[in-house]
mmCIF file of C-alpha atoms in Angstrom:
data_model
loop_
_atom_site.group_PDB
_atom_site.id
_atom_site.type_symbol
_atom_site.label_atom_id
_atom_site.label_comp_id
_atom_site.label_asym_id
_atom_site.label_seq_id
_atom_site.Cartn_x
_atom_site.Cartn_y
_atom_site.Cartn_z
ATOM 1 C CA UNK C 298 0.000 0.000 0.000
ATOM 2 C CA UNK C 299 1.307 3.454 -0.871
ATOM 3 C CA UNK C 300 0.816 6.733 0.952
ATOM 4 C CA UNK C 301 0.530 9.647 -1.466
ATOM 5 C CA UNK C 302 -0.550 13.258 -1.458
ATOM 6 C CA UNK C 303 -2.325 15.674 -3.761
ATOM 7 C CA UNK C 304 -1.102 19.219 -3.212
ATOM 8 C CA UNK C 305 -2.744 22.413 -4.436
ATOM 9 C CA UNK C 306 -2.264 26.068 -3.562
ATOM 10 C CA UNK C 307 -5.164 25.990 -1.090
ATOM 11 C CA UNK C 308 -5.585 22.420 0.138
ATOM 12 C CA UNK C 309 -3.556 19.288 0.755
ATOM 13 C CA UNK C 310 -5.489 16.012 0.438
ATOM 14 C CA UNK C 311 -3.684 13.023 1.953
ATOM 15 C CA UNK C 312 -4.749 9.667 0.600
ATOM 16 C CA UNK C 313 -3.876 5.991 0.583
ATOM 17 C CA UNK C 314 -2.882 4.679 -2.847
ATOM 18 C CA UNK C 315 -5.876 3.389 -4.733
ATOM 19 C CA UNK C 316 -8.316 6.199 -3.884
ATOM 20 C CA UNK C 317 -10.696 7.594 -6.413
ATOM 21 C CA UNK C 318 -11.312 11.227 -5.436
ATOM 22 C CA UNK C 319 -14.541 13.135 -6.019
ATOM 23 C CA UNK C 320 -14.557 16.905 -5.505
ATOM 24 C CA UNK C 321 -17.576 19.164 -5.462
ATOM 25 C CA UNK C 322 -16.246 22.717 -5.582
ATOM 26 C CA UNK C 323 -17.671 26.201 -5.716
ATOM 27 C CA UNK C 324 -14.852 27.521 -7.902
ATOM 28 C CA UNK C 325 -12.332 26.407 -10.541
ATOM 29 C CA UNK C 326 -10.816 23.011 -9.824
ATOM 30 C CA UNK C 327 -7.114 23.401 -8.938
ATOM 31 C CA UNK C 328 -4.391 21.323 -10.527
ATOM 32 C CA UNK C 329 -3.035 18.522 -8.330
ATOM 33 C CA UNK C 330 0.347 16.822 -8.538
ATOM 34 C CA UNK C 331 0.672 13.313 -7.077
ATOM 35 C CA UNK C 332 3.732 12.607 -4.949
ATOM 36 C CA UNK C 333 4.533 9.174 -3.550
ATOM 37 C CA UNK C 334 5.479 9.367 0.119
ATOM 38 C CA UNK C 335 5.642 5.760 1.305
ATOM 39 C CA UNK C 336 5.255 2.497 -0.643
ATOM 40 C CA UNK C 337 5.563 0.227 2.418
ATOM 41 C CA UNK C 338 2.382 1.009 4.361
ATOM 42 C CA UNK C 339 0.764 -2.228 5.590
ATOM 43 C CA UNK C 340 -2.703 -1.105 6.798
ATOM 44 C CA UNK C 341 -2.984 2.678 6.991
ATOM 45 C CA UNK C 342 -5.735 2.848 9.605
ATOM 46 C CA UNK C 343 -5.425 6.481 10.714
ATOM 47 C CA UNK C 344 -4.003 9.776 9.417
ATOM 48 C CA UNK C 345 -3.377 13.137 11.048
ATOM 49 C CA UNK C 346 -1.794 16.409 9.926
ATOM 50 C CA UNK C 347 0.165 18.560 12.376
ATOM 51 C CA UNK C 348 3.515 20.264 12.927
ATOM 52 C CA UNK C 349 5.541 17.639 14.784
ATOM 53 C CA UNK C 350 8.931 19.363 15.042
ATOM 54 C CA UNK C 351 7.933 23.041 15.363
ATOM 55 C CA UNK C 352 9.327 24.224 12.015
ATOM 56 C CA UNK C 353 5.937 25.746 11.023
ATOM 57 C CA UNK C 354 5.439 23.111 8.325
ATOM 58 C CA UNK C 355 2.566 20.628 8.416
ATOM 59 C CA UNK C 356 3.808 17.053 8.724
ATOM 60 C CA UNK C 357 1.924 13.799 8.075
ATOM 61 C CA UNK C 358 1.313 11.258 10.840
ATOM 62 C CA UNK C 359 0.156 7.689 10.248
ATOM 63 C CA UNK C 360 -1.182 4.921 12.483
ATOM 64 C CA UNK C 361 -0.038 1.866 10.578
ATOM 65 C CA UNK C 362 -0.732 -1.735 11.568
ATOM 66 C CA UNK C 363 2.318 -2.114 13.799
ATOM 67 C CA UNK C 364 3.968 1.312 13.700
ATOM 68 C CA UNK C 365 3.147 4.917 14.481
ATOM 69 C CA UNK C 366 5.183 7.116 12.124
ATOM 70 C CA UNK C 367 5.495 10.679 10.909
ATOM 71 C CA UNK C 368 6.708 12.043 7.576
ATOM 72 C CA UNK C 369 8.756 15.228 7.843
ATOM 73 C CA UNK C 370 7.750 18.075 5.549
ATOM 74 C CA UNK C 371 9.098 18.907 2.940
ATOM 75 C CA UNK C 372 11.295 15.845 2.280
ATOM 76 C CA UNK C 373 8.767 13.347 3.734
ATOM 77 C CA UNK C 374 11.515 11.420 5.513
ATOM 78 C CA UNK C 375 9.827 8.787 7.710
ATOM 79 C CA UNK C 376 10.442 8.728 11.462
ATOM 80 C CA UNK C 377 9.133 5.974 13.742
ATOM 81 C CA UNK C 378 7.286 7.268 16.821
ATOM 82 C CA UNK C 379 6.295 3.916 18.357
ATOM 83 C CA UNK C 380 6.202 0.249 17.438
ATOM 84 C CA UNK C 381 3.856 -2.620 18.316
ATOM 85 C CA UNK C 382 2.121 -0.916 21.243
ATOM 86 C CA UNK C 383 -0.304 -3.839 21.533
ATOM 87 C CA UNK C 384 -0.607 -7.390 20.276
ATOM 88 C CA UNK C 385 -3.329 -6.423 17.808
ATOM 89 C CA UNK C 386 -3.312 -3.533 15.328
ATOM 90 C CA UNK C 387 -2.995 0.189 15.926
ATOM 91 C CA UNK C 388 -6.190 1.845 14.700
ATOM 92 C CA UNK C 389 -6.306 5.644 15.150
ATOM 93 C CA UNK C 390 -4.226 8.725 15.917
ATOM 94 C CA UNK C 391 -4.840 12.274 17.166
ATOM 95 C CA UNK C 392 -2.245 15.049 16.740
ATOM 96 C CA UNK C 393 -2.567 18.737 17.638
ATOM 97 C CA UNK C 394 -0.614 21.486 19.403
ATOM 98 C CA UNK C 395 -2.533 21.648 22.683
ATOM 99 C CA UNK C 396 -0.120 23.758 24.760
ATOM 100 C CA UNK C 397 0.870 26.488 22.305
ATOM 101 C CA UNK C 398 4.540 25.563 21.902
ATOM 102 C CA UNK C 399 4.179 25.063 18.143
ATOM 103 C CA UNK C 400 4.640 21.282 18.345
ATOM 104 C CA UNK C 401 1.860 18.732 18.357
ATOM 105 C CA UNK C 402 0.917 16.320 21.098
ATOM 106 C CA UNK C 403 0.024 12.783 20.016
ATOM 107 C CA UNK C 404 -2.373 10.120 21.237
ATOM 108 C CA UNK C 405 -3.111 6.779 19.573
ATOM 109 C CA UNK C 406 -5.617 3.939 19.787
ATOM 110 C CA UNK C 407 -4.721 0.281 19.430
ATOM 111 C CA UNK C 408 -5.612 -3.368 20.206
ATOM 112 C CA UNK C 409 -8.154 -3.221 17.392
ATOM 113 C CA UNK C 410 -10.667 -6.072 17.446
ATOM 114 C CA UNK C 411 -14.205 -4.972 16.551
ATOM 115 C CA UNK C 412 -15.615 -8.428 17.326
ATOM 116 C CA UNK C 413 -14.497 -8.220 20.968
ATOM 117 C CA UNK C 414 -16.760 -5.732 22.751
ATOM 118 C CA UNK C 415 -15.423 -6.579 26.216
ATOM 119 C CA UNK C 416 -11.624 -6.797 26.304
ATOM 120 C CA UNK C 417 -10.370 -5.077 23.126
ATOM 121 C CA UNK C 418 -9.093 -1.541 22.694
ATOM 122 C CA UNK C 419 -6.285 0.574 24.103
ATOM 123 C CA UNK C 420 -5.513 4.298 24.415
ATOM 124 C CA UNK C 421 -2.006 5.751 24.674
ATOM 125 C CA UNK C 422 -0.560 9.214 25.151
ATOM 126 C CA UNK C 423 2.917 9.492 23.631
ATOM 127 C CA UNK C 424 5.568 11.560 25.416
ATOM 128 C CA UNK C 425 8.066 13.088 22.967
ATOM 129 C CA UNK C 426 11.837 12.887 23.445
ATOM 130 C CA UNK C 427 13.945 16.023 23.052
ATOM 131 C CA UNK C 428 14.742 14.818 19.534
ATOM 132 C CA UNK C 429 11.311 14.108 18.076
ATOM 133 C CA UNK C 430 12.735 11.925 15.331
ATOM 134 C CA UNK C 431 13.452 9.259 17.976
ATOM 135 C CA UNK C 432 11.028 6.857 19.678
ATOM 136 C CA UNK C 433 8.379 8.402 21.954
ATOM 137 C CA UNK C 434 7.405 7.036 25.384
ATOM 138 C CA UNK C 435 3.912 5.494 25.495
ATOM 139 C CA UNK C 436 1.670 6.039 28.523
ATOM 140 C CA UNK C 437 -1.324 3.717 28.574
ATOM 141 C CA UNK C 438 -4.624 5.256 29.670
ATOM 142 C CA UNK C 439 -7.948 3.756 30.704
ATOM 143 C CA UNK C 440 -10.259 2.843 27.825
ATOM 144 C CA UNK C 441 -13.575 1.470 26.664
ATOM 145 C CA UNK C 442 -13.643 -1.604 24.378
ATOM 146 C CA UNK C 443 -13.336 -1.272 20.579
ATOM 147 C CA UNK C 444 -11.330 1.974 20.572
ATOM 148 C CA UNK C 445 -11.846 3.343 17.056
ATOM 149 C CA UNK C 446 -11.535 7.147 16.591
ATOM 150 C CA UNK C 447 -9.993 10.059 18.535
ATOM 151 C CA UNK C 448 -9.415 13.820 18.225
ATOM 152 C CA UNK C 449 -8.071 16.661 20.388
ATOM 153 C CA UNK C 450 -10.928 19.128 21.035
ATOM 154 C CA UNK C 451 -10.859 22.549 22.745
ATOM 155 C CA UNK C 452 -13.107 22.700 25.825
ATOM 156 C CA UNK C 453 -14.911 25.574 27.543
ATOM 157 C CA UNK C 454 -11.881 26.410 29.671
ATOM 158 C CA UNK C 455 -9.750 26.901 26.551
ATOM 159 C CA UNK C 456 -7.784 23.711 27.196
ATOM 160 C CA UNK C 457 -7.823 20.582 25.066
ATOM 161 C CA UNK C 458 -9.416 17.231 25.834
ATOM 162 C CA UNK C 459 -8.833 13.976 24.014
ATOM 163 C CA UNK C 460 -12.186 12.722 22.711
ATOM 164 C CA UNK C 461 -12.221 8.953 22.125
ATOM 165 C CA UNK C 462 -15.041 7.207 20.257
ATOM 166 C CA UNK C 463 -15.357 3.392 20.417
ATOM 167 C CA UNK C 464 -17.130 1.444 17.701
ATOM 168 C CA UNK C 465 -19.489 -0.481 20.007
ATOM 169 C CA UNK C 466 -20.878 -0.246 23.511
ATOM 170 C CA UNK C 467 -19.402 -2.559 26.127
ATOM 171 C CA UNK C 468 -20.725 -6.086 25.677
ATOM 172 C CA UNK C 469 -22.820 -5.141 22.641
ATOM 173 C CA UNK C 470 -23.729 -7.647 19.960
ATOM 174 C CA UNK C 471 -24.846 -6.488 16.510
ATOM 175 C CA UNK C 472 -25.338 -2.948 17.807
ATOM 176 C CA UNK C 473 -27.698 -4.028 20.570
ATOM 177 C CA UNK C 474 -27.188 -3.465 24.285
ATOM 178 C CA UNK C 475 -25.280 -0.797 26.170
ATOM 179 C CA UNK C 476 -24.711 2.550 24.451
ATOM 180 C CA UNK C 477 -21.267 3.559 23.156
ATOM 181 C CA UNK C 478 -19.480 5.505 25.930
ATOM 182 C CA UNK C 479 -17.720 8.426 24.266
ATOM 183 C CA UNK C 480 -15.239 9.882 26.735
ATOM 184 C CA UNK C 481 -13.345 13.146 27.114
ATOM 185 C CA UNK C 482 -9.872 12.601 28.592
ATOM 186 C CA UNK C 483 -8.683 15.608 30.607
ATOM 187 C CA UNK C 484 -4.934 16.185 30.377
ATOM 188 C CA UNK C 485 -3.194 16.347 33.807
ATOM 189 C CA UNK C 486 -0.207 18.610 34.458
ATOM 190 C CA UNK C 487 1.900 15.454 34.584
ATOM 191 C CA UNK C 488 0.765 13.152 31.752
ATOM 192 C CA UNK C 489 2.269 10.131 33.515
ATOM 193 C CA UNK C 490 -0.328 10.409 36.296
ATOM 194 C CA UNK C 491 -4.009 9.413 36.180
ATOM 195 C CA UNK C 492 -6.133 11.060 33.490
ATOM 196 C CA UNK C 493 -9.664 11.905 34.612
ATOM 197 C CA UNK C 494 -12.438 11.309 32.101
ATOM 198 C CA UNK C 495 -15.992 12.553 31.652
ATOM 199 C CA UNK C 496 -18.853 11.170 29.595
ATOM 200 C CA UNK C 497 -19.676 13.045 26.379
ATOM 201 C CA UNK C 498 -22.634 10.875 25.346
ATOM 202 C CA UNK C 499 -23.790 7.260 25.271
ATOM 203 C CA UNK C 500 -26.971 7.554 23.183
ATOM 204 C CA UNK C 501 -25.648 5.689 20.129
ATOM 205 C CA UNK C 502 -25.179 1.921 19.994
ATOM 206 C CA UNK C 503 -22.854 1.667 16.992
ATOM 207 C CA UNK C 504 -20.708 4.608 15.885
ATOM 208 C CA UNK C 505 -18.158 4.909 13.118
ATOM 209 C CA UNK C 506 -16.553 8.362 12.928
ATOM 210 C CA UNK C 507 -16.796 11.956 14.100
ATOM 211 C CA UNK C 508 -15.687 15.440 13.106
ATOM 212 C CA UNK C 509 -14.743 18.551 15.071
ATOM 213 C CA UNK C 510 -16.837 21.610 14.202
ATOM 214 C CA UNK C 511 -14.591 24.708 14.092
ATOM 215 C CA UNK C 512 -15.421 27.386 16.648
ATOM 216 C CA UNK C 513 -16.051 31.014 15.711
ATOM 217 C CA UNK C 514 -12.881 32.213 17.481
ATOM 218 C CA UNK C 515 -9.702 30.520 18.767
ATOM 219 C CA UNK C 516 -10.966 31.001 22.331
ATOM 220 C CA UNK C 517 -14.387 29.378 21.949
ATOM 221 C CA UNK C 518 -15.037 25.683 22.658
ATOM 222 C CA UNK C 519 -15.458 23.307 19.760
ATOM 223 C CA UNK C 520 -18.469 21.133 19.007
ATOM 224 C CA UNK C 521 -18.621 17.564 17.732
ATOM 225 C CA UNK C 522 -20.417 15.838 14.881
ATOM 226 C CA UNK C 523 -20.924 12.115 15.492
ATOM 227 C CA UNK C 524 -22.219 9.559 13.017
ATOM 228 C CA UNK C 525 -23.333 5.978 13.427
ATOM 229 C CA UNK C 526 -26.079 3.444 12.917
ATOM 230 C CA UNK C 527 -28.721 5.755 14.380
ATOM 231 C CA UNK C 528 -27.889 8.819 12.295
ATOM 232 C CA UNK C 529 -25.847 12.005 12.744
ATOM 233 C CA UNK C 530 -25.688 13.844 16.058
ATOM 234 C CA UNK C 531 -24.259 17.287 16.803
ATOM 235 C CA UNK C 532 -22.930 17.809 20.332
ATOM 236 C CA UNK C 533 -22.352 21.315 21.712
ATOM 237 C CA UNK C 534 -20.481 21.818 25.006
ATOM 238 C CA UNK C 535 -22.403 23.548 27.810
ATOM 239 C CA UNK C 536 -22.094 24.228 31.509
ATOM 240 C CA UNK C 537 -24.120 21.111 32.356
ATOM 241 C CA UNK C 538 -22.709 18.787 29.714
ATOM 242 C CA UNK C 539 -22.979 18.263 25.968
ATOM 243 C CA UNK C 540 -26.215 19.433 24.326
ATOM 244 C CA UNK C 541 -27.435 17.018 21.608
ATOM 245 C CA UNK C 542 -28.964 18.038 18.276
ATOM 246 C CA UNK C 543 -29.889 15.312 15.821
ATOM 247 C CA UNK C 544 -29.030 16.379 12.273
ATOM 248 C CA UNK C 545 -30.748 13.209 11.047
ATOM 249 C CA UNK C 546 -32.222 10.183 12.800
ATOM 250 C CA UNK C 547 -32.234 6.911 10.916
ATOM 251 C CA UNK C 548 -35.298 5.139 12.243
ATOM 252 C CA UNK C 549 -36.737 3.597 9.077
ATOM 253 C CA UNK C 550 -35.565 0.539 7.075
ATOM 254 C CA UNK C 551 -34.399 2.614 4.089
ATOM 255 C CA UNK C 552 -32.000 4.624 6.282
ATOM 256 C CA UNK C 553 -29.176 2.458 7.627
ATOM 257 C CA UNK C 554 -26.922 4.956 9.385
ATOM 258 C CA UNK C 555 -23.786 6.854 8.350
ATOM 259 C CA UNK C 556 -20.179 5.693 8.361
ATOM 260 C CA UNK C 557 -18.310 8.941 7.666
ATOM 261 C CA UNK C 558 -19.182 12.561 8.405
ATOM 262 C CA UNK C 559 -17.733 16.020 7.736
ATOM 263 C CA UNK C 560 -18.919 19.504 8.680
ATOM 264 C CA UNK C 561 -18.532 22.406 6.262
ATOM 265 C CA UNK C 562 -19.910 25.746 5.072
ATOM 266 C CA UNK C 563 -20.678 27.098 1.617
ATOM 267 C CA UNK C 564 -19.235 30.401 0.397
ATOM 268 C CA UNK C 565 -22.273 32.292 1.720
ATOM 269 C CA UNK C 566 -21.814 30.833 5.189
ATOM 270 C CA UNK C 567 -24.607 28.250 5.112
ATOM 271 C CA UNK C 568 -23.484 25.111 6.956
ATOM 272 C CA UNK C 569 -23.747 21.613 5.562
ATOM 273 C CA UNK C 570 -23.002 18.097 6.714
ATOM 274 C CA UNK C 571 -21.643 15.498 4.283
ATOM 275 C CA UNK C 572 -21.854 11.766 4.984
ATOM 276 C CA UNK C 573 -21.134 8.391 3.446
ATOM 277 C CA UNK C 574 -24.137 6.116 3.968
ATOM 278 C CA UNK C 575 -24.616 3.501 5.204
ATOM 279 C CA UNK C 576 -21.478 2.382 7.066
ATOM 280 C CA UNK C 577 -18.921 1.432 4.392
ATOM 281 C CA UNK C 578 -21.684 2.356 1.987
ATOM 282 C CA UNK C 579 -22.021 3.746 -1.523
ATOM 283 C CA UNK C 580 -24.006 6.980 -1.039
ATOM 284 C CA UNK C 581 -22.555 10.478 -0.770
ATOM 285 C CA UNK C 582 -25.226 12.443 1.117
ATOM 286 C CA UNK C 583 -25.565 16.165 1.833
ATOM 287 C CA UNK C 584 -27.566 17.603 4.750
ATOM 288 C CA UNK C 585 -28.550 21.281 4.963
ATOM 289 C CA UNK C 586 -30.725 23.173 7.460
ATOM 290 C CA UNK C 587 -34.358 23.556 6.446
ATOM 291 C CA UNK C 588 -34.994 27.017 4.919
ATOM 292 C CA UNK C 589 -37.885 27.392 7.338
ATOM 293 C CA UNK C 590 -38.336 25.894 10.748
ATOM 294 C CA UNK C 591 -36.209 25.534 13.883
ATOM 295 C CA UNK C 592 -32.446 25.456 13.435
ATOM 296 C CA UNK C 593 -32.227 22.616 15.925
ATOM 297 C CA UNK C 594 -34.626 20.451 13.890
ATOM 298 C CA UNK C 595 -33.917 17.637 11.452
ATOM 299 C CA UNK C 596 -31.945 18.783 8.378
ATOM 300 C CA UNK C 597 -32.898 18.165 4.765
ATOM 301 C CA UNK C 598 -31.280 15.134 3.132
ATOM 302 C CA UNK C 599 -30.088 14.891 -0.474
ATOM 303 C CA UNK C 600 -28.214 11.991 -2.051
ATOM 304 C CA UNK C 601 -25.479 13.406 -4.305
ATOM 305 C CA UNK C 602 -24.189 10.143 -5.718
ATOM 306 C CA UNK C 603 -24.483 6.369 -5.413
ATOM 307 C CA UNK C 604 -21.581 4.536 -7.125
ATOM 308 C CA UNK C 605 -22.097 0.827 -7.723
ATOM 309 C CA UNK C 606 -19.046 -0.098 -5.630
ATOM 310 C CA UNK C 607 -19.039 0.225 -1.866
ATOM 311 C CA UNK C 608 -16.576 2.638 -0.309
ATOM 312 C CA UNK C 609 -15.202 4.115 2.873
ATOM 313 C CA UNK C 610 -14.507 7.843 3.038
ATOM 314 C CA UNK C 611 -11.445 9.291 4.696
ATOM 315 C CA UNK C 612 -9.934 12.723 4.245
ATOM 316 C CA UNK C 613 -7.471 15.053 5.878
ATOM 317 C CA UNK C 614 -7.551 18.662 4.702
ATOM 318 C CA UNK C 615 -5.342 21.636 5.432
ATOM 319 C CA UNK C 616 -6.944 24.973 4.616
ATOM 320 C CA UNK C 617 -5.821 28.574 4.990
ATOM 321 C CA UNK C 618 -9.109 29.181 6.777
ATOM 322 C CA UNK C 619 -10.282 26.217 8.821
ATOM 323 C CA UNK C 620 -13.445 28.056 9.877
ATOM 324 C CA UNK C 621 -14.829 28.134 6.329
ATOM 325 C CA UNK C 622 -14.751 24.860 4.459
ATOM 326 C CA UNK C 623 -15.990 26.061 1.120
ATOM 327 C CA UNK C 624 -14.976 22.869 -0.579
ATOM 328 C CA UNK C 625 -16.784 19.593 -0.135
ATOM 329 C CA UNK C 626 -14.293 16.806 -0.679
ATOM 330 C CA UNK C 627 -14.867 13.094 -0.417
ATOM 331 C CA UNK C 628 -12.168 10.483 -0.951
ATOM 332 C CA UNK C 629 -13.405 6.946 -1.456
ATOM 333 C CA UNK C 630 -11.398 3.829 -0.675
ATOM 334 C CA UNK C 631 -12.563 0.793 -2.646
ATOM 335 C CA UNK C 632 -13.290 -2.172 -0.431
#
């Protein structure tokens, strides 16, 4: 498997070799130039983009089957961060500068076994050495089974929490049983000590991915957009917890949930939500607020495309203005 990139003047789309890319744009399509970065990827489960070494360039981070690595911009030299953290595969990675020093902090998920809803999963925070091209020190944290996705998210106090989303609830079978416990991990002053956690939500019974909704200013807390078997749920932080707003609820046989989700805004500022439906499905779907009616009601659904093959959507985008995603981009990985 090869890791490649498409680079334009405004965006950088990172993709695993074999993707077919569909772009819906509000302006002239830019010219992209493919560049092979790594031809030895085994299973590229998770990608992140962040400045690892503080040189003000965006680097690429990858959670591969048995290695956590980063590719140094602009040469894309590969550096190993950690190896074989658990017996089973690594599955996800979160990277972001959470303390303002210009260098990202990294967390990863591992021990991937979606069939085991009791004993699988693992969450690690990685402590960087002085030379960040060397191996990092893993600190294992508490976890729920089937660790699957994670992101750093700014909270109401202006600090960053690690949000971790499992695939299933504990002990679930076929999406039935206990709800998926999505947790916020609160970073202690000494990362080697106990990390307190708080519950974000447990209303879904089978999730698949989530997105961070950009805040209006760098000081404001960020919201979440969660997708799964039961639909798409927006979660806004409040003084008494996370306020839920269902963008769509999939309660009928013809609606089978969403596997991928992204938040964006058109040039005029109108928000939209893009999904791939159902999980690992073949429909690219767009949701927009109803022109009339409550803003916290169910959004209008429109299927934009339904290829015959089934796909999974993954994308990582760097924009000059993260608060306005004027481009809707979906990258499809053939199953």
